[in-house]
mmCIF file of C-alpha atoms in Angstrom:
data_model
loop_
_atom_site.group_PDB
_atom_site.id
_atom_site.type_symbol
_atom_site.label_atom_id
_atom_site.label_comp_id
_atom_site.label_asym_id
_atom_site.label_seq_id
_atom_site.Cartn_x
_atom_site.Cartn_y
_atom_site.Cartn_z
ATOM 1 C CA MET N 295 -111.602 14.179 -128.692
ATOM 2 C CA LYS N 296 -110.323 14.555 -132.249
ATOM 3 C CA TYR N 297 -107.635 11.889 -132.461
ATOM 4 C CA GLY N 298 -106.177 9.597 -129.858
ATOM 5 C CA LEU N 299 -105.528 6.171 -128.417
ATOM 6 C CA ILE N 300 -107.980 4.097 -126.402
ATOM 7 C CA GLY N 301 -107.115 1.174 -124.165
ATOM 8 C CA GLU N 302 -107.592 -0.045 -120.632
ATOM 9 C CA LYS N 303 -104.191 1.080 -119.288
ATOM 10 C CA LEU N 304 -102.062 3.616 -121.150
ATOM 11 C CA GLY N 305 -99.523 4.848 -118.619
ATOM 12 C CA HIS N 306 -96.691 3.342 -120.655
ATOM 13 C CA SER N 307 -97.761 4.691 -124.046
ATOM 14 C CA TYR N 308 -95.501 6.715 -126.356
ATOM 15 C CA SER N 309 -98.262 7.275 -128.939
ATOM 16 C CA LYS N 310 -98.952 10.910 -128.060
ATOM 17 C CA ILE N 311 -95.261 11.749 -128.481
ATOM 18 C CA ILE N 312 -95.054 9.905 -131.800
ATOM 19 C CA HIS N 313 -98.183 11.405 -133.360
ATOM 20 C CA GLY N 314 -97.090 14.843 -132.216
ATOM 21 C CA GLN N 315 -94.037 14.466 -134.442
ATOM 22 C CA ILE N 316 -95.915 13.038 -137.431
ATOM 23 C CA ALA N 317 -98.516 15.767 -137.942
ATOM 24 C CA ASP N 318 -100.123 18.835 -136.425
ATOM 25 C CA TYR N 319 -103.298 17.508 -134.822
ATOM 26 C CA GLU N 320 -104.584 16.966 -131.294
ATOM 27 C CA TYR N 321 -103.882 13.450 -130.058
ATOM 28 C CA GLU N 322 -105.036 12.235 -126.646
ATOM 29 C CA LEU N 323 -104.589 9.125 -124.523
ATOM 30 C CA LYS N 324 -107.939 7.901 -123.205
ATOM 31 C CA GLU N 325 -108.126 5.056 -120.733
ATOM 32 C CA ILE N 326 -111.474 3.286 -120.939
ATOM 33 C CA PRO N 327 -112.618 0.652 -118.437
ATOM 34 C CA ARG N 328 -114.190 -2.464 -119.913
ATOM 35 C CA ASP N 329 -117.676 -1.363 -118.918
ATOM 36 C CA GLY N 330 -117.142 2.015 -120.612
ATOM 37 C CA LEU N 331 -116.279 0.839 -124.126
ATOM 38 C CA ASP N 332 -119.882 0.472 -125.306
ATOM 39 C CA ALA N 333 -120.828 4.064 -124.468
ATOM 40 C CA PHE N 334 -117.620 5.450 -125.969
ATOM 41 C CA MET N 335 -118.002 3.612 -129.259
ATOM 42 C CA LYS N 336 -121.684 4.432 -129.631
ATOM 43 C CA ALA N 337 -121.030 8.148 -128.990
ATOM 44 C CA LYS N 338 -118.578 8.254 -131.927
ATOM 45 C CA ASP N 339 -117.119 11.431 -130.481
ATOM 46 C CA PHE N 340 -113.832 11.343 -132.376
ATOM 47 C CA LEU N 341 -112.389 11.791 -135.856
ATOM 48 C CA GLY N 342 -109.900 8.958 -135.630
ATOM 49 C CA ILE N 343 -108.535 6.634 -132.957
ATOM 50 C CA ASN N 344 -105.965 3.966 -132.406
ATOM 51 C CA VAL N 345 -106.973 0.946 -130.338
ATOM 52 C CA THR N 346 -104.749 -1.092 -128.030
ATOM 53 C CA ILE N 347 -105.031 -3.848 -125.406
ATOM 54 C CA PRO N 348 -107.607 -5.255 -124.755
ATOM 55 C CA TYR N 349 -110.020 -3.800 -127.334
ATOM 56 C CA LYS N 350 -108.601 -4.696 -130.775
ATOM 57 C CA GLN N 351 -111.305 -7.317 -131.272
ATOM 58 C CA ASP N 352 -113.996 -5.801 -129.049
ATOM 59 C CA VAL N 353 -114.382 -2.698 -131.268
ATOM 60 C CA ILE N 354 -115.244 -4.665 -134.408
ATOM 61 C CA PRO N 355 -119.022 -4.972 -133.783
ATOM 62 C CA TYR N 356 -119.284 -1.155 -133.669
ATOM 63 C CA LEU N 357 -117.825 -0.660 -137.151
ATOM 64 C CA ASP N 358 -119.891 0.192 -140.211
ATOM 65 C CA GLU N 359 -117.156 -1.065 -142.522
ATOM 66 C CA ILE N 360 -113.923 -2.961 -142.002
ATOM 67 C CA ASP N 361 -110.963 -3.080 -144.338
ATOM 68 C CA SER N 362 -110.608 -6.498 -145.972
ATOM 69 C CA ALA N 363 -107.118 -7.041 -144.558
ATOM 70 C CA ALA N 364 -108.270 -6.153 -141.028
ATOM 71 C CA ALA N 365 -111.293 -8.433 -141.446
ATOM 72 C CA ALA N 366 -109.056 -11.319 -142.500
ATOM 73 C CA ILE N 367 -106.812 -10.748 -139.495
ATOM 74 C CA GLY N 368 -109.739 -10.351 -137.102
ATOM 75 C CA ALA N 369 -108.273 -7.375 -135.253
ATOM 76 C CA VAL N 370 -108.596 -3.602 -135.642
ATOM 77 C CA ASN N 371 -106.224 -1.013 -134.199
ATOM 78 C CA THR N 372 -107.228 2.079 -136.218
ATOM 79 C CA ILE N 373 -110.716 3.541 -136.665
ATOM 80 C CA VAL N 374 -111.659 6.543 -138.793
ATOM 81 C CA ASN N 375 -114.974 8.375 -138.392
ATOM 82 C CA LYS N 376 -116.231 9.447 -141.817
ATOM 83 C CA ASN N 377 -119.430 11.475 -141.489
ATOM 84 C CA GLY N 378 -120.686 9.356 -138.604
ATOM 85 C CA LYS N 379 -119.687 6.000 -140.090
ATOM 86 C CA LEU N 380 -116.849 4.066 -138.488
ATOM 87 C CA TYR N 381 -114.227 2.405 -140.696
ATOM 88 C CA GLY N 382 -111.782 -0.093 -139.214
ATOM 89 C CA TYR N 383 -108.205 -0.875 -140.280
ATOM 90 C CA ASN N 384 -105.173 -2.784 -139.042
ATOM 91 C CA THR N 385 -101.998 -0.704 -139.234
ATOM 92 C CA ASP N 386 -100.177 -3.044 -136.844
ATOM 93 C CA PHE N 387 -99.649 -5.334 -139.839
ATOM 94 C CA TYR N 388 -97.611 -2.666 -141.624
ATOM 95 C CA GLY N 389 -95.713 -1.807 -138.427
ATOM 96 C CA LEU N 390 -94.783 -5.388 -137.527
ATOM 97 C CA LYS N 391 -93.811 -6.309 -141.071
ATOM 98 C CA SER N 392 -91.629 -3.178 -141.268
ATOM 99 C CA LEU N 393 -89.879 -4.173 -138.027
ATOM 100 C CA ILE N 394 -89.198 -7.753 -139.130
ATOM 101 C CA LEU N 395 -87.805 -6.606 -142.466
ATOM 102 C CA ARG N 396 -85.661 -3.964 -140.741
ATOM 103 C CA MET N 397 -84.220 -6.727 -138.525
ATOM 104 C CA GLY N 398 -83.260 -8.686 -141.620
ATOM 105 C CA LEU N 399 -85.239 -11.782 -140.622
ATOM 106 C CA ASP N 400 -86.130 -14.087 -143.518
ATOM 107 C CA MET N 401 -89.162 -16.085 -142.415
ATOM 108 C CA LYS N 402 -89.686 -17.821 -145.745
ATOM 109 C CA GLY N 403 -90.045 -21.539 -145.074
ATOM 110 C CA GLY N 404 -89.496 -21.027 -141.354
ATOM 111 C CA LYS N 405 -91.334 -22.238 -138.257
ATOM 112 C CA VAL N 406 -92.789 -19.396 -136.221
ATOM 113 C CA LEU N 407 -94.036 -19.431 -132.631
ATOM 114 C CA ILE N 408 -96.436 -16.638 -131.655
ATOM 115 C CA LEU N 409 -96.868 -16.059 -127.939
ATOM 116 C CA GLY N 410 -100.404 -14.985 -126.998
ATOM 117 C CA THR N 411 -103.887 -15.245 -128.485
ATOM 118 C CA GLY N 412 -105.101 -11.624 -128.413
ATOM 119 C CA GLY N 413 -105.652 -9.203 -131.259
ATOM 120 C CA THR N 414 -101.954 -8.596 -131.892
ATOM 121 C CA SER N 415 -101.318 -12.337 -132.157
ATOM 122 C CA LYS N 416 -103.722 -12.435 -135.089
ATOM 123 C CA THR N 417 -101.743 -9.673 -136.769
ATOM 124 C CA ALA N 418 -98.469 -11.481 -136.096
ATOM 125 C CA LYS N 419 -99.840 -14.652 -137.668
ATOM 126 C CA ALA N 420 -100.921 -12.752 -140.771
ATOM 127 C CA VAL N 421 -97.500 -11.094 -141.079
ATOM 128 C CA ALA N 422 -95.609 -14.368 -140.641
ATOM 129 C CA GLU N 423 -97.748 -16.010 -143.301
ATOM 130 C CA ASP N 424 -97.329 -13.023 -145.612
ATOM 131 C CA LEU N 425 -93.552 -13.372 -145.227
ATOM 132 C CA GLY N 426 -93.728 -17.015 -146.275
ATOM 133 C CA ALA N 427 -93.531 -18.894 -142.965
ATOM 134 C CA ALA N 428 -94.028 -22.637 -143.458
ATOM 135 C CA SER N 429 -95.858 -23.026 -140.152
ATOM 136 C CA VAL N 430 -97.248 -20.704 -137.489
ATOM 137 C CA THR N 431 -98.055 -22.008 -133.998
ATOM 138 C CA LYS N 432 -99.713 -19.974 -131.268
ATOM 139 C CA VAL N 433 -98.685 -20.517 -127.657
ATOM 140 C CA SER N 434 -100.582 -19.536 -124.508
ATOM 141 C CA ARG N 435 -100.717 -20.452 -120.836
ATOM 142 C CA SER N 436 -104.123 -22.101 -121.178
ATOM 143 C CA GLY N 437 -103.589 -23.688 -124.571
ATOM 144 C CA SER N 438 -107.050 -22.526 -125.669
ATOM 145 C CA ASP N 439 -108.227 -20.727 -128.846
ATOM 146 C CA GLY N 440 -106.200 -22.986 -131.097
ATOM 147 C CA ALA N 441 -102.975 -22.487 -129.161
ATOM 148 C CA ILE N 442 -100.678 -24.992 -127.489
ATOM 149 C CA THR N 443 -99.286 -24.604 -123.976
ATOM 150 C CA TYR N 444 -95.777 -23.362 -123.274
ATOM 151 C CA GLU N 445 -94.753 -26.818 -122.061
ATOM 152 C CA ALA N 446 -96.035 -28.316 -125.288
ATOM 153 C CA ALA N 447 -94.041 -25.727 -127.220
ATOM 154 C CA TYR N 448 -90.863 -26.828 -125.454
ATOM 155 C CA GLU N 449 -91.608 -30.469 -126.173
ATOM 156 C CA SER N 450 -92.828 -30.317 -129.775
ATOM 157 C CA CYS N 451 -91.475 -27.038 -131.238
ATOM 158 C CA GLY N 452 -87.846 -27.097 -130.206
ATOM 159 C CA ASP N 453 -86.863 -26.593 -133.844
ATOM 160 C CA ALA N 454 -88.716 -23.249 -134.141
ATOM 161 C CA ASP N 455 -86.907 -20.628 -136.200
ATOM 162 C CA PHE N 456 -88.614 -17.477 -134.908
ATOM 163 C CA VAL N 457 -90.536 -16.287 -131.846
ATOM 164 C CA ILE N 458 -92.916 -13.312 -131.779
ATOM 165 C CA ASN N 459 -94.181 -12.227 -128.365
ATOM 166 C CA THR N 460 -97.570 -10.502 -128.439
ATOM 167 C CA THR N 461 -98.313 -10.863 -124.710
ATOM 168 C CA PRO N 462 -97.738 -8.077 -122.145
ATOM 169 C CA CYS N 463 -95.351 -10.337 -120.202
ATOM 170 C CA GLY N 464 -92.188 -8.325 -119.529
ATOM 171 C CA MET N 465 -93.805 -4.921 -120.052
ATOM 172 C CA TYR N 466 -93.155 -2.001 -117.698
ATOM 173 C CA PRO N 467 -93.459 -2.049 -114.710
ATOM 174 C CA LYS N 468 -93.087 -5.870 -114.552
ATOM 175 C CA GLU N 469 -89.855 -5.967 -116.527
ATOM 176 C CA ASP N 470 -88.331 -8.964 -114.757
ATOM 177 C CA ALA N 471 -90.813 -11.394 -116.324
ATOM 178 C CA SER N 472 -90.309 -13.365 -119.532
ATOM 179 C CA PRO N 473 -92.863 -15.589 -121.258
ATOM 180 C CA LEU N 474 -90.396 -18.117 -122.648
ATOM 181 C CA ASP N 475 -86.934 -19.631 -122.155
ATOM 182 C CA LEU N 476 -85.289 -19.165 -125.549
ATOM 183 C CA SER N 477 -82.359 -21.421 -124.679
ATOM 184 C CA ARG N 478 -84.602 -24.436 -125.240
ATOM 185 C CA PHE N 479 -84.979 -23.608 -128.948
ATOM 186 C CA LYS N 480 -81.677 -24.567 -130.536
ATOM 187 C CA ALA N 481 -82.514 -23.532 -134.119
ATOM 188 C CA LEU N 482 -83.809 -20.059 -133.250
ATOM 189 C CA LYS N 483 -82.782 -17.302 -135.668
ATOM 190 C CA GLY N 484 -84.813 -14.347 -134.378
ATOM 191 C CA ALA N 485 -86.995 -13.061 -131.548
ATOM 192 C CA VAL N 486 -89.452 -10.178 -131.892
ATOM 193 C CA ASP N 487 -91.266 -8.576 -128.959
ATOM 194 C CA VAL N 488 -94.085 -6.103 -129.648
ATOM 195 C CA ILE N 489 -93.441 -4.564 -126.217
ATOM 196 C CA TYR N 490 -91.594 -1.239 -126.493
ATOM 197 C CA ASN N 491 -91.293 -0.271 -122.821
ATOM 198 C CA PRO N 492 -88.688 -1.326 -121.818
ATOM 199 C CA ASP N 493 -86.869 -1.061 -125.110
ATOM 200 C CA ARG N 494 -85.362 -4.496 -124.546
ATOM 201 C CA THR N 495 -87.437 -6.932 -122.536
ATOM 202 C CA LYS N 496 -85.987 -9.855 -120.637
ATOM 203 C CA LEU N 497 -86.896 -12.015 -123.638
ATOM 204 C CA ILE N 498 -84.901 -9.825 -126.016
ATOM 205 C CA LEU N 499 -81.987 -9.580 -123.608
ATOM 206 C CA GLN N 500 -81.846 -13.373 -123.494
ATOM 207 C CA ALA N 501 -81.873 -13.465 -127.295
ATOM 208 C CA LYS N 502 -78.861 -11.120 -127.328
ATOM 209 C CA SER N 503 -77.023 -13.276 -124.790
ATOM 210 C CA LEU N 504 -77.590 -16.315 -127.027
ATOM 211 C CA GLY N 505 -76.374 -14.536 -130.147
ATOM 212 C CA ILE N 506 -79.878 -14.418 -131.652
ATOM 213 C CA LYS N 507 -81.250 -11.377 -133.495
ATOM 214 C CA GLY N 508 -83.839 -9.670 -131.304
ATOM 215 C CA SER N 509 -85.786 -6.435 -131.123
ATOM 216 C CA GLY N 510 -88.498 -4.765 -129.114
ATOM 217 C CA GLY N 511 -91.532 -3.135 -130.660
ATOM 218 C CA LEU N 512 -90.696 0.587 -130.793
ATOM 219 C CA TYR N 513 -90.056 0.609 -134.544
ATOM 220 C CA MET N 514 -93.313 -1.279 -135.087
ATOM 221 C CA LEU N 515 -95.169 1.277 -132.960
ATOM 222 C CA VAL N 516 -93.758 4.210 -134.907
ATOM 223 C CA MET N 517 -94.397 2.741 -138.360
ATOM 224 C CA GLN N 518 -97.967 1.702 -137.575
ATOM 225 C CA ALA N 519 -98.557 5.242 -136.274
ATOM 226 C CA VAL N 520 -97.327 6.716 -139.563
ATOM 227 C CA ARG N 521 -99.747 4.475 -141.462
ATOM 228 C CA ALA N 522 -102.577 5.395 -139.054
ATOM 229 C CA ALA N 523 -101.878 9.099 -139.577
ATOM 230 C CA GLU N 524 -102.220 8.564 -143.321
ATOM 231 C CA LEU N 525 -105.683 7.131 -142.738
ATOM 232 C CA PHE N 526 -106.633 9.912 -140.318
ATOM 233 C CA MET N 527 -105.675 12.635 -142.798
ATOM 234 C CA ASP N 528 -106.443 10.698 -145.992
ATOM 235 C CA LYS N 529 -103.074 11.457 -147.576
ATOM 236 C CA ASP N 530 -99.702 9.810 -148.138
ATOM 237 C CA ILE N 531 -96.842 10.479 -145.728
ATOM 238 C CA ASP N 532 -93.167 9.994 -146.545
ATOM 239 C CA LYS N 533 -92.325 6.818 -144.615
ATOM 240 C CA SER N 534 -88.786 8.057 -143.936
ATOM 241 C CA ILE N 535 -90.297 10.267 -141.241
ATOM 242 C CA GLY N 536 -90.851 7.053 -139.278
ATOM 243 C CA VAL N 537 -87.124 6.335 -139.128
ATOM 244 C CA THR N 538 -86.439 9.899 -137.967
ATOM 245 C CA ILE N 539 -89.086 9.687 -135.252
ATOM 246 C CA TYR N 540 -87.879 6.255 -134.160
ATOM 247 C CA LYS N 541 -84.346 7.543 -133.639
ATOM 248 C CA HIS N 542 -85.641 10.616 -131.833
ATOM 249 C CA ILE N 543 -87.779 8.556 -129.434
ATOM 250 C CA LYS N 544 -84.851 6.227 -128.774
ATOM 251 C CA ALA N 545 -82.699 9.226 -127.913
ATOM 252 C CA GLN N 546 -85.411 10.631 -125.634
ATOM 253 C CA LYS N 547 -85.942 7.397 -123.700
ATOM 254 C CA GLN N 548 -82.499 5.828 -123.583
ATOM 255 C CA ASN N 549 -79.263 5.986 -121.623
ATOM 256 C CA VAL N 550 -75.707 5.477 -122.814
ATOM 257 C CA CYS N 551 -73.837 3.172 -120.444
ATOM 258 C CA LEU N 552 -70.036 3.025 -120.451
ATOM 259 C CA ILE N 553 -68.154 -0.084 -119.360
ATOM 260 C CA GLY N 554 -64.474 -0.935 -119.297
ATOM 261 C CA MET N 555 -61.400 -1.326 -117.133
ATOM 262 C CA PRO N 556 -60.468 1.150 -114.408
ATOM 263 C CA ALA N 557 -58.685 4.172 -115.937
ATOM 264 C CA SER N 558 -60.094 3.423 -119.406
ATOM 265 C CA GLY N 559 -61.614 6.907 -119.646
ATOM 266 C CA LYS N 560 -65.243 6.215 -118.772
ATOM 267 C CA THR N 561 -65.555 9.291 -116.575
ATOM 268 C CA THR N 562 -63.610 11.789 -118.694
ATOM 269 C CA ALA N 563 -65.112 10.719 -122.021
ATOM 270 C CA GLY N 564 -68.497 10.243 -120.356
ATOM 271 C CA LYS N 565 -68.673 13.831 -119.147
ATOM 272 C CA VAL N 566 -67.823 15.142 -122.601
ATOM 273 C CA LEU N 567 -70.363 12.790 -124.179
ATOM 274 C CA ALA N 568 -73.080 13.903 -121.772
ATOM 275 C CA GLU N 569 -72.435 17.535 -122.597
ATOM 276 C CA LYS N 570 -72.559 16.878 -126.331
ATOM 277 C CA LEU N 571 -75.818 14.899 -126.057
ATOM 278 C CA GLY N 572 -77.410 17.204 -123.501
ATOM 279 C CA TYR N 573 -77.688 14.263 -121.084
ATOM 280 C CA GLU N 574 -77.104 14.017 -117.351
ATOM 281 C CA PHE N 575 -73.803 12.377 -116.369
ATOM 282 C CA MET N 576 -73.780 9.797 -113.590
ATOM 283 C CA ASP N 577 -70.897 7.766 -112.181
ATOM 284 C CA THR N 578 -72.121 4.671 -110.318
ATOM 285 C CA ASP N 579 -68.984 4.556 -108.159
ATOM 286 C CA VAL N 580 -69.586 8.153 -107.029
ATOM 287 C CA LEU N 581 -73.270 7.394 -106.459
ATOM 288 C CA LEU N 582 -72.378 4.299 -104.439
ATOM 289 C CA GLU N 583 -69.944 6.163 -102.195
ATOM 290 C CA ALA N 584 -72.402 9.000 -101.623
ATOM 291 C CA LYS N 585 -75.158 6.618 -100.561
ATOM 292 C CA ALA N 586 -72.842 4.485 -98.399
ATOM 293 C CA GLY N 587 -71.156 7.510 -96.812
ATOM 294 C CA ARG N 588 -67.697 5.983 -97.270
ATOM 295 C CA THR N 589 -65.192 5.097 -99.944
ATOM 296 C CA ILE N 590 -65.154 1.940 -102.043
ATOM 297 C CA LYS N 591 -61.694 1.203 -100.642
ATOM 298 C CA ASN N 592 -63.102 1.311 -97.109
ATOM 299 C CA ILE N 593 -66.101 -0.856 -98.052
ATOM 300 C CA VAL N 594 -63.933 -3.554 -99.656
ATOM 301 C CA GLU N 595 -61.317 -3.546 -96.888
ATOM 302 C CA THR N 596 -63.898 -3.504 -94.082
ATOM 303 C CA ASP N 597 -66.847 -5.541 -95.384
ATOM 304 C CA GLY N 598 -65.428 -7.423 -98.348
ATOM 305 C CA GLU N 599 -65.956 -7.425 -102.108
ATOM 306 C CA LEU N 600 -69.405 -9.062 -101.955
ATOM 307 C CA CYS N 601 -70.778 -6.152 -99.917
ATOM 308 C CA PHE N 602 -69.297 -3.731 -102.452
ATOM 309 C CA ARG N 603 -70.817 -5.625 -105.393
ATOM 310 C CA ASN N 604 -74.250 -5.621 -103.767
ATOM 311 C CA LEU N 605 -74.069 -1.861 -103.218
ATOM 312 C CA GLU N 606 -72.845 -1.447 -106.796
ATOM 313 C CA THR N 607 -75.883 -3.320 -108.119
ATOM 314 C CA GLU N 608 -78.198 -1.003 -106.201
ATOM 315 C CA ALA N 609 -76.388 2.067 -107.537
ATOM 316 C CA ILE N 610 -76.680 0.759 -111.111
ATOM 317 C CA LYS N 611 -80.414 0.186 -110.662
ATOM 318 C CA GLU N 612 -80.849 3.758 -109.451
ATOM 319 C CA ALA N 613 -78.786 5.260 -112.270
ATOM 320 C CA ALA N 614 -80.533 3.171 -114.945
ATOM 321 C CA SER N 615 -84.013 4.043 -113.654
ATOM 322 C CA GLY N 616 -83.922 7.410 -115.426
ATOM 323 C CA ALA N 617 -83.466 8.441 -119.048
ATOM 324 C CA ASN N 618 -81.147 10.737 -121.013
ATOM 325 C CA ARG N 619 -78.197 9.761 -118.860
ATOM 326 C CA VAL N 620 -74.608 8.875 -119.646
ATOM 327 C CA ILE N 621 -73.731 6.301 -117.001
ATOM 328 C CA ALA N 622 -70.120 5.442 -116.197
ATOM 329 C CA THR N 623 -69.822 2.129 -114.377
ATOM 330 C CA GLY N 624 -67.121 0.530 -112.264
ATOM 331 C CA GLY N 625 -64.661 -1.856 -113.886
ATOM 332 C CA GLY N 626 -66.322 -4.969 -112.480
ATOM 333 C CA ALA N 627 -69.940 -3.940 -112.947
ATOM 334 C CA MET N 628 -70.441 -6.291 -115.892
ATOM 335 C CA LEU N 629 -69.396 -9.354 -113.883
ATOM 336 C CA ARG N 630 -73.017 -9.651 -112.766
ATOM 337 C CA MET N 631 -75.565 -10.500 -115.461
ATOM 338 C CA GLU N 632 -78.157 -8.670 -113.351
ATOM 339 C CA ASN N 633 -76.256 -5.424 -113.890
ATOM 340 C CA VAL N 634 -75.968 -6.088 -117.621
ATOM 341 C CA GLU N 635 -79.722 -6.569 -117.965
ATOM 342 C CA THR N 636 -80.486 -3.504 -115.858
ATOM 343 C CA LEU N 637 -78.352 -1.265 -118.069
ATOM 344 C CA MET N 638 -79.513 -2.789 -121.347
ATOM 345 C CA LYS N 639 -83.266 -2.584 -120.763
ATOM 346 C CA ASN N 640 -83.322 1.058 -121.756
ATOM 347 C CA GLY N 641 -79.712 1.757 -122.593
ATOM 348 C CA THR N 642 -76.958 1.203 -125.100
ATOM 349 C CA VAL N 643 -73.880 -0.361 -123.513
ATOM 350 C CA VAL N 644 -70.548 0.841 -124.902
ATOM 351 C CA PHE N 645 -67.216 -0.813 -124.085
ATOM 352 C CA LEU N 646 -64.353 1.696 -123.930
ATOM 353 C CA ASP N 647 -61.333 -0.374 -124.911
ATOM 354 C CA ARG N 648 -58.047 1.195 -123.858
ATOM 355 C CA PRO N 649 -54.853 -0.858 -124.463
ATOM 356 C CA VAL N 650 -53.871 -2.689 -121.291
ATOM 357 C CA GLU N 651 -50.381 -1.169 -121.318
ATOM 358 C CA GLU N 652 -52.008 2.270 -120.916
ATOM 359 C CA LEU N 653 -54.074 1.270 -117.857
ATOM 360 C CA ALA N 654 -52.540 2.697 -114.698
ATOM 361 C CA PRO N 655 -53.162 1.244 -111.215
ATOM 362 C CA THR N 656 -55.414 3.356 -108.995
ATOM 363 C CA GLY N 657 -54.650 3.563 -105.304
ATOM 364 C CA ASP N 658 -58.277 4.136 -104.310
ATOM 365 C CA ARG N 659 -59.371 0.810 -105.857
ATOM 366 C CA PRO N 660 -57.919 -2.120 -103.860
ATOM 367 C CA LEU N 661 -58.926 -4.594 -106.592
ATOM 368 C CA GLY N 662 -56.707 -2.779 -109.112
ATOM 369 C CA ASN N 663 -54.010 -0.933 -107.184
ATOM 370 C CA THR N 664 -51.017 -2.698 -108.770
ATOM 371 C CA LYS N 665 -49.993 -3.357 -112.370
ATOM 372 C CA GLU N 666 -50.121 -7.099 -111.731
ATOM 373 C CA LYS N 667 -53.702 -6.875 -110.470
ATOM 374 C CA ILE N 668 -54.678 -4.778 -113.498
ATOM 375 C CA LEU N 669 -53.226 -7.380 -115.872
ATOM 376 C CA ASN N 670 -55.015 -10.227 -114.086
ATOM 377 C CA LEU N 671 -58.321 -8.356 -114.098
ATOM 378 C CA TYR N 672 -57.902 -7.494 -117.776
ATOM 379 C CA GLU N 673 -57.391 -11.137 -118.742
ATOM 380 C CA VAL N 674 -60.595 -12.185 -116.980
ATOM 381 C CA ARG N 675 -62.783 -9.219 -117.857
ATOM 382 C CA TYR N 676 -61.877 -8.411 -121.446
ATOM 383 C CA PRO N 677 -63.936 -11.269 -122.984
ATOM 384 C CA LEU N 678 -66.904 -10.282 -120.796
ATOM 385 C CA TYR N 679 -66.708 -6.651 -121.879
ATOM 386 C CA CYS N 680 -66.764 -7.737 -125.529
ATOM 387 C CA GLU N 681 -69.618 -10.178 -124.965
ATOM 388 C CA ARG N 682 -71.776 -7.872 -122.856
ATOM 389 C CA CYS N 683 -71.676 -4.635 -124.829
ATOM 390 C CA ASP N 684 -73.657 -3.342 -127.793
ATOM 391 C CA PHE N 685 -70.487 -2.082 -129.425
ATOM 392 C CA LYS N 686 -66.827 -1.383 -128.650
ATOM 393 C CA VAL N 687 -64.986 1.916 -129.111
ATOM 394 C CA ASP N 688 -61.199 2.049 -129.095
ATOM 395 C CA VAL N 689 -59.931 4.723 -126.728
ATOM 396 C CA LYS N 690 -57.553 6.828 -128.770
ATOM 397 C CA GLY N 691 -57.239 10.540 -129.136
ATOM 398 C CA SER N 692 -58.881 13.001 -126.782
ATOM 399 C CA PRO N 693 -62.031 12.417 -124.685
ATOM 400 C CA ALA N 694 -63.843 14.569 -127.260
ATOM 401 C CA ASP N 695 -62.675 12.237 -130.040
ATOM 402 C CA VAL N 696 -63.971 9.228 -128.104
ATOM 403 C CA ALA N 697 -67.285 10.969 -127.459
ATOM 404 C CA GLU N 698 -67.693 11.815 -131.152
ATOM 405 C CA GLU N 699 -67.019 8.198 -132.124
ATOM 406 C CA ILE N 700 -69.643 6.997 -129.629
ATOM 407 C CA ILE N 701 -72.197 9.439 -131.083
ATOM 408 C CA ARG N 702 -71.429 8.228 -134.614
ATOM 409 C CA ARG N 703 -71.842 4.599 -133.582
ATOM 410 C CA LEU N 704 -75.071 5.334 -131.717
ATOM 411 C CA SER N 705 -76.518 6.788 -134.907
ATOM 412 C CA ASP N 706 -75.464 3.688 -136.854
ATOM 413 C CA GLU N 707 -76.886 1.311 -134.224
ATOM 414 C CA ASN N 708 -80.307 2.987 -134.244
#
């Protein structure tokens, strides 16, 4: 092994992809059980490694030298083998600080809650202090290691300004979990989650729903990898490569999800967009009908709207389970918050806004088969579309024009 990442479970890791775009060297993912770490570290059979959960503190006793910043933090995520001597560094600090600054969060004088007590929590504390936080409080389930419990956080830290999650709670494949209810912190200005798979955890989705700045950890992961590569190769790397890689990874792992009223152009513009991006196109209404073996009109008229909505939710889950897809949804898909979260975990949600006077009734959709029904639906749904999208695109011009505008906005968003 020349270069690589060690950890207990690495099935979710993007590190091999990222390092492959930074430089031309072999980079492997090596899962090591807890009882195998000692032998691996003593063998020193590598040139340079990154270290992830749960070994960021466990590797320290094996080091010949540790960088002063990493020593102060008490966690190491990068090790370089120099002629048989192991040198430890913490590049997570650079990655996390880069992410927070990119988000535009000003922590100076603020109150910061850090969720977790592992190695990354130590890095988060150091970053928050470096950015001028007035107080930093760690939170854990047990309340040990100098932390308070989550219940205590609700009771005594309701005025917290920022939350940084360093726990694996909400990470793939257990994406429906969240470590904290952000709604109980009324002064919150920002939420940061070091998890990068899914791109937006349940915690970050809640932040968005509350109008709070939030971000997952993909940018942090990329920027710490760039810094680690500098240490591996002992040379400076143009940091702008990190932004390029970040956008590329986002494009590789994400979907583009189109919402809007019936006849707003989701299917026509979506097909053009998919072709331009090289993505697969999926229509959740078509998927639903294929799986049910009957039309939506028949389902609604025979079994009622609730049955249709349940089938729609299942179709959305199936469509959103992949990547590199343009997903066109039904007009009422965003009525359910469950659907919103499913699409947003690893997707950008785009509202196609066509003027209501241009929306024609569709005979195959009993919920919108008259102009009066369309107008009533529009009045109810329009605020939800605006609230539950990442950005809105006005539908004007050709489907190709709409697709080009979506692509431009996607580049700006990332």
